[in-house]
Coordinates of C-alpha atoms in Angstrom, one line a residue:
M1 CA -12.4 19.2 -14.9
W2 CA -12.4 15.5 -15.6
S3 CA -8.9 15.8 -17.2
A4 CA -7.6 17.4 -13.9
G5 CA -9.1 14.7 -11.8
L6 CA -7.2 12.1 -13.9
A7 CA -3.7 13.8 -13.9
R8 CA -3.9 14.1 -9.7
L9 CA -4.8 10.3 -9.5
H10 CA -1.4 8.9 -11.0
G11 CA 1.0 8.3 -7.8
L12 CA 1.0 6.3 -4.4
F13 CA -0.9 6.5 -1.4
A14 CA -1.5 4.5 1.8
A15 CA -4.7 3.4 3.3
Y16 CA -5.4 1.8 6.6
K17 CA -6.4 -2.1 6.5
P18 CA -8.5 -3.1 9.2
P19 CA -8.3 -6.8 10.5
G20 CA -10.8 -9.2 8.9
L21 CA -10.8 -7.1 5.5
K22 CA -9.2 -8.9 2.5
W23 CA -6.7 -6.5 0.7
E24 CA -8.6 -7.5 -2.4
H25 CA -11.8 -6.1 -1.0
L26 CA -10.1 -2.8 0.1
R27 CA -8.9 -2.3 -3.6
D28 CA -12.1 -2.8 -4.8
T29 CA -13.7 -0.5 -2.5
V30 CA -11.3 2.4 -3.4
E31 CA -11.9 1.7 -7.0
L32 CA -15.6 1.9 -6.4
Q33 CA -15.0 5.2 -4.5
L34 CA -12.8 6.9 -7.1
L35 CA -15.0 6.0 -10.0
K36 CA -18.3 7.6 -8.1
G37 CA -16.3 10.7 -7.5
L38 CA -15.1 10.8 -10.9
N39 CA -18.3 10.4 -12.6
A40 CA -20.0 12.7 -10.2
G41 CA -17.9 15.6 -11.9
K42 CA -19.3 18.0 -13.7
P43 CA -18.8 16.7 -17.4
P44 CA -17.4 18.9 -20.4
A45 CA -19.9 21.1 -22.0
P46 CA -21.6 19.1 -25.2
E47 CA -20.1 20.1 -28.6
Q48 CA -22.5 21.9 -30.8
R49 CA -23.4 21.0 -34.4
V50 CA -25.5 22.8 -37.0
R51 CA -29.2 21.5 -37.9
F52 CA -31.7 22.5 -40.2
L53 CA -35.0 22.9 -38.6
L54 CA -37.9 23.0 -40.7
G55 CA -40.4 25.9 -39.6
P56 CA -42.7 28.6 -40.6
A57 CA -40.8 31.5 -42.4
D58 CA -40.7 34.7 -40.5
G59 CA -42.9 37.6 -41.5
S60 CA -44.9 35.4 -43.6
E61 CA -48.7 35.7 -43.6
E62 CA -48.9 32.2 -45.4
K63 CA -48.3 29.2 -44.2
E64 CA -45.0 28.8 -45.7
L65 CA -42.2 26.4 -44.3
T66 CA -38.5 26.9 -44.7
L67 CA -35.4 25.5 -43.4
T68 CA -33.3 27.5 -41.0
A69 CA -29.7 27.0 -39.5
T70 CA -29.7 26.0 -35.8
S71 CA -27.0 25.2 -33.5
V72 CA -28.0 22.3 -31.0
P73 CA -25.9 20.2 -28.6
T74 CA -24.4 16.8 -29.6
L75 CA -25.6 14.3 -27.2
T76 CA -23.6 11.1 -28.4
N77 CA -21.5 11.5 -25.3
H78 CA -24.0 12.5 -22.7
P79 CA -24.0 10.1 -19.6
L80 CA -27.6 9.3 -20.2
V81 CA -26.7 8.0 -23.7
C82 CA -23.2 6.3 -23.4
G83 CA -23.4 5.5 -19.7
P84 CA -20.9 6.7 -17.3
A85 CA -17.4 8.3 -18.5
F86 CA -15.4 6.1 -16.3
T87 CA -15.8 2.4 -15.9
S88 CA -12.7 1.1 -14.3
L89 CA -9.5 2.2 -13.0
K90 CA -6.2 0.3 -12.4
I91 CA -5.1 0.2 -8.9
G92 CA -2.0 -1.9 -7.9
V93 CA -1.4 -3.0 -4.3
G94 CA 2.3 -2.9 -3.0
H95 CA 3.4 -5.2 0.0
R96 CA 0.1 -7.3 0.8
L97 CA -1.4 -7.7 4.3
D98 CA -3.3 -11.3 4.9
V99 CA -6.9 -11.1 6.3
Q100 CA -6.3 -11.2 10.0
A101 CA -3.1 -8.4 9.7
S102 CA -3.8 -4.6 10.0
G103 CA -2.1 -1.3 9.2
V104 CA -0.5 0.2 6.3
L105 CA -1.2 -0.8 2.8
V106 CA 0.3 1.1 -0.1
L107 CA -1.7 1.3 -3.5
G108 CA -0.7 3.0 -6.8
V109 CA -3.1 4.5 -9.2
G110 CA -2.2 4.7 -12.8
H111 CA 1.6 5.5 -13.3
G112 CA 1.9 4.7 -9.7
R113 CA 1.9 1.1 -10.2
R114 CA 5.4 1.5 -11.7
L115 CA 6.5 3.2 -8.5
L116 CA 5.2 0.1 -6.4
T117 CA 7.7 -1.9 -8.7
D118 CA 10.5 0.6 -7.6
M119 CA 9.5 0.1 -4.0
Y120 CA 9.8 -3.6 -4.3
N121 CA 13.3 -3.2 -6.1
A122 CA 14.5 -1.2 -3.2
H123 CA 14.2 -3.7 -0.7
L124 CA 12.8 -1.1 1.9
T125 CA 12.4 -2.1 5.4
K126 CA 8.6 -2.6 7.0
D127 CA 7.7 -1.9 10.9
Y128 CA 5.3 -4.1 12.5
T129 CA 4.1 -4.4 16.3
V130 CA 3.3 -8.1 17.0
R131 CA 1.5 -8.9 20.0
G132 CA 2.0 -12.5 21.7
L133 CA 0.5 -14.7 24.1
L134 CA 2.6 -17.0 26.2
G135 CA 1.4 -20.5 27.6
K136 CA -0.5 -21.7 24.3
A137 CA 0.5 -23.3 21.1
A138 CA -2.0 -23.5 17.9
D139 CA -1.6 -25.1 14.4
D140 CA -1.3 -21.9 12.6
F141 CA 0.4 -19.9 15.3
C142 CA -2.5 -17.5 15.7
E143 CA -4.5 -17.1 19.0
D144 CA -7.9 -18.3 17.3
G145 CA -6.3 -21.3 15.7
K146 CA -6.5 -25.0 16.8
L147 CA -5.1 -25.4 20.2
V148 CA -2.4 -28.1 20.3
E149 CA -0.7 -27.2 23.7
K150 CA -0.7 -25.5 26.7
S151 CA 2.6 -24.9 28.9
T152 CA 3.6 -23.0 31.8
Y153 CA 5.3 -19.5 31.7
D154 CA 6.1 -18.4 35.0
H155 CA 9.7 -18.5 34.5
V156 CA 9.7 -16.2 31.4
T157 CA 11.1 -12.7 32.6
R158 CA 11.6 -9.6 30.7
E159 CA 15.4 -10.2 30.8
K160 CA 15.2 -13.3 29.3
L161 CA 13.1 -12.4 26.4
D162 CA 15.5 -9.2 25.7
R163 CA 18.2 -11.7 25.6
I164 CA 16.3 -14.2 23.2
L165 CA 15.6 -11.0 20.9
A166 CA 19.0 -9.7 20.8
L167 CA 20.3 -13.0 19.6
I168 CA 17.5 -13.3 17.0
Q169 CA 18.7 -9.7 15.8
G170 CA 22.2 -10.7 15.5
S171 CA 21.7 -13.8 13.7
H172 CA 19.4 -12.2 11.1
Q173 CA 21.9 -9.1 10.7
K174 CA 24.8 -11.6 9.8
A175 CA 22.2 -13.3 6.9
L176 CA 21.6 -10.0 5.8
V177 CA 25.3 -9.2 5.1
N178 CA 25.6 -12.6 3.4
Y179 CA 22.5 -11.9 1.3
S180 CA 23.7 -8.2 0.3
N181 CA 27.1 -9.7 -1.4
L182 CA 29.1 -7.2 0.3
D183 CA 32.7 -7.5 0.9
L184 CA 33.0 -6.6 4.4
K185 CA 36.4 -5.6 4.2
T186 CA 35.7 -2.3 2.0
Q187 CA 35.0 1.2 3.2
E188 CA 31.7 1.0 1.3
A189 CA 30.5 -2.0 3.2
Y190 CA 31.6 -0.2 6.4
E191 CA 29.8 3.0 5.7
M192 CA 26.6 1.1 4.8
A193 CA 26.7 -0.9 7.9
V194 CA 26.8 2.3 10.0
T195 CA 23.9 4.0 8.2
G196 CA 22.0 0.8 8.3
S197 CA 21.6 1.0 4.5
I198 CA 22.5 -2.4 3.7
R199 CA 20.3 -4.1 1.3
P200 CA 20.0 -7.8 0.3
M201 CA 20.6 -7.9 -3.8
N202 CA 17.9 -10.5 -4.7
K203 CA 15.1 -12.4 -2.8
S204 CA 15.8 -13.8 0.3
P205 CA 14.0 -15.3 3.5
M206 CA 12.5 -12.9 6.0
L207 CA 15.2 -10.6 7.5
V208 CA 14.7 -8.9 10.8
T209 CA 17.2 -5.5 11.0
G210 CA 15.5 -4.6 14.4
I211 CA 13.4 -6.5 17.4
R212 CA 12.8 -5.2 20.7
C213 CA 9.8 -5.5 23.5
L214 CA 7.8 -2.5 23.9
H215 CA 5.6 -4.0 26.6
F216 CA 6.0 -7.2 29.0
A217 CA 2.8 -8.1 31.2
P218 CA 2.7 -12.0 31.1
P219 CA 1.2 -13.6 29.4
E220 CA 1.0 -10.9 27.1
F221 CA 4.1 -9.2 25.4
L222 CA 4.3 -6.7 22.4
L223 CA 7.2 -6.6 20.0
E224 CA 8.4 -4.0 17.6
V225 CA 9.6 -5.8 14.6
Q226 CA 11.6 -4.1 11.8
C227 CA 12.3 -6.4 9.0
M228 CA 12.0 -7.2 5.1
H229 CA 10.9 -10.0 2.7
E230 CA 8.6 -10.9 5.4
T231 CA 5.1 -12.4 5.3
Q232 CA 2.5 -12.0 8.1
K233 CA 2.9 -15.7 8.8
N234 CA 6.7 -15.4 9.3
L235 CA 5.9 -12.8 11.8
R236 CA 3.3 -15.2 13.7
K237 CA 5.9 -18.2 13.5
L238 CA 8.6 -15.8 14.6
V239 CA 6.4 -15.4 18.0
H240 CA 5.8 -19.4 18.4
E241 CA 9.9 -19.8 18.0
I242 CA 10.5 -17.0 20.6
G243 CA 8.2 -19.2 22.8
L244 CA 10.2 -22.1 22.2
E245 CA 13.5 -20.8 23.0
L246 CA 11.9 -19.3 26.3
K247 CA 11.3 -23.0 27.0
T248 CA 7.6 -22.5 26.9
T249 CA 5.1 -21.8 24.0
A250 CA 3.6 -18.6 22.3
V251 CA 0.8 -17.6 19.8
C252 CA 0.5 -14.4 18.0
S253 CA -2.7 -12.6 18.8
Q254 CA -2.1 -9.5 16.5
V255 CA 0.2 -8.2 13.6
R256 CA 0.1 -4.6 12.5
R257 CA 2.2 -2.8 10.2
T258 CA 3.1 0.5 11.1
R259 CA 5.5 1.6 8.4
D260 CA 6.1 0.3 4.8
G261 CA 9.0 2.1 3.5
F262 CA 8.4 5.6 3.5
F263 CA 4.7 5.6 4.4
T264 CA 3.5 5.5 8.1
L265 CA 0.4 5.1 10.1
D266 CA -0.1 9.1 10.0
D267 CA -0.1 8.9 6.0
A268 CA -2.6 6.1 6.2
L269 CA -6.4 7.0 5.0
L270 CA -8.9 5.4 7.4
R271 CA -12.0 3.8 5.8
T272 CA -14.0 7.2 5.8
Q273 CA -11.2 8.9 3.7
W274 CA -11.5 6.7 0.8
D275 CA -12.9 9.0 -1.6
L276 CA -11.6 11.0 -4.6
Y277 CA -10.5 14.2 -3.0
S278 CA -8.9 12.7 0.1
I279 CA -6.9 10.4 -2.2
Q280 CA -5.8 13.0 -4.7
D281 CA -4.7 14.9 -1.7
A282 CA -2.9 12.2 -0.4
I283 CA -1.2 11.3 -3.6
Q284 CA 0.0 14.9 -4.4
A285 CA 1.2 15.2 -0.7
A286 CA 3.3 12.1 -0.9
A287 CA 4.7 12.6 -4.3
P288 CA 7.7 14.8 -3.5
R289 CA 9.0 12.4 -1.0
V290 CA 8.3 9.3 -2.9
A291 CA 10.3 10.7 -5.8
A292 CA 13.0 11.6 -3.2
E293 CA 13.1 8.5 -1.5
L294 CA 12.9 6.3 -4.3
K295 CA 15.9 8.4 -6.0
K296 CA 17.8 8.1 -3.2
S297 CA 17.0 4.2 -2.8
L298 CA 17.7 3.1 -6.4
S299 CA 20.4 5.4 -7.3
L300 CA 22.5 2.5 -8.5
E301 CA 19.7 0.9 -10.3
L302 CA 17.9 4.1 -12.1
G303 CA 21.1 6.4 -12.5
T304 CA 19.7 9.0 -14.6
Q305 CA 16.6 7.8 -15.5
Q306 CA 13.6 9.7 -14.4
L307 CA 10.8 8.8 -12.3
P308 CA 7.4 8.7 -13.7
N309 CA 5.7 12.2 -13.3
S310 CA 2.4 11.9 -11.6
D311 CA 1.3 15.1 -13.2
L312 CA 1.1 13.8 -16.7
S313 CA -2.1 14.6 -18.4
H314 CA -4.8 12.0 -19.9
E315 CA -7.6 12.3 -22.3
S316 CA -10.8 12.7 -20.0
K317 CA -12.8 10.6 -22.7
G318 CA -11.0 7.6 -22.0
Q319 CA -13.1 4.8 -20.2
T320 CA -10.1 3.5 -18.2
L321 CA -7.3 5.2 -16.3
P322 CA -4.1 3.5 -17.6

């Protein structure tokens, strides 16, 4: 049972990180819950060994003692003797979220940590909803930061905001082409541009591949941003820059990741679901999609190389999941 439980823990899954929670705390909480689940499982039957026990001889009227061969369990591996069977798990975290941000956070368990590297090398896009507030400026671009300026915003309209967003998207798309090192005159570049599969070849600044306004009710507005190579601070600064382009100021009141590559909010486990069986089910459900998407995204880099198999077996006696 322990071996089967370990085998089903190799892979990727997504958790929902609430605002105010550090990603390190989320990872440690998940590890603790997995260890509790693994150690709560029924341990394998103890091995038997032969011992010669001293006792009275059967059928003897006199008080004679004799040695009798008896099978007894070996207790050297019993939890009460050697402690819990599992004391640590290796869990990796993908694209991180800072304390104030919330949303989809991808984690890899065991060999799933290798897949996190593949996700990074694939330069997959991520979706965010970013809430802004007009008329204020803060030192860290956040609503709860130190207020440094107030300004009027009555002149800002939805049309003006949409125009600024279109300009931002256009400039970032040009930058994306430059960082992709593609020859725009080739058929390959044209087909990649049509399908939206252009990716930068190496590291780059934040690149916005899509941005639009979902809701506009001054002073509040809500943006949907599709991007790559971003940090949450980049997104808050983007709200600040939009405010400046609109001849006013703006601060960011919320950053929420709704998609990380091929993981969406529907895949993210809530805090009440951070347990062994829910995570095992989530890893197994995502495994075929993860393999297919990574093979598609990394076809040029991987070639015929096989992706790590999430069904690899491991010894249940090991104290650490590799």
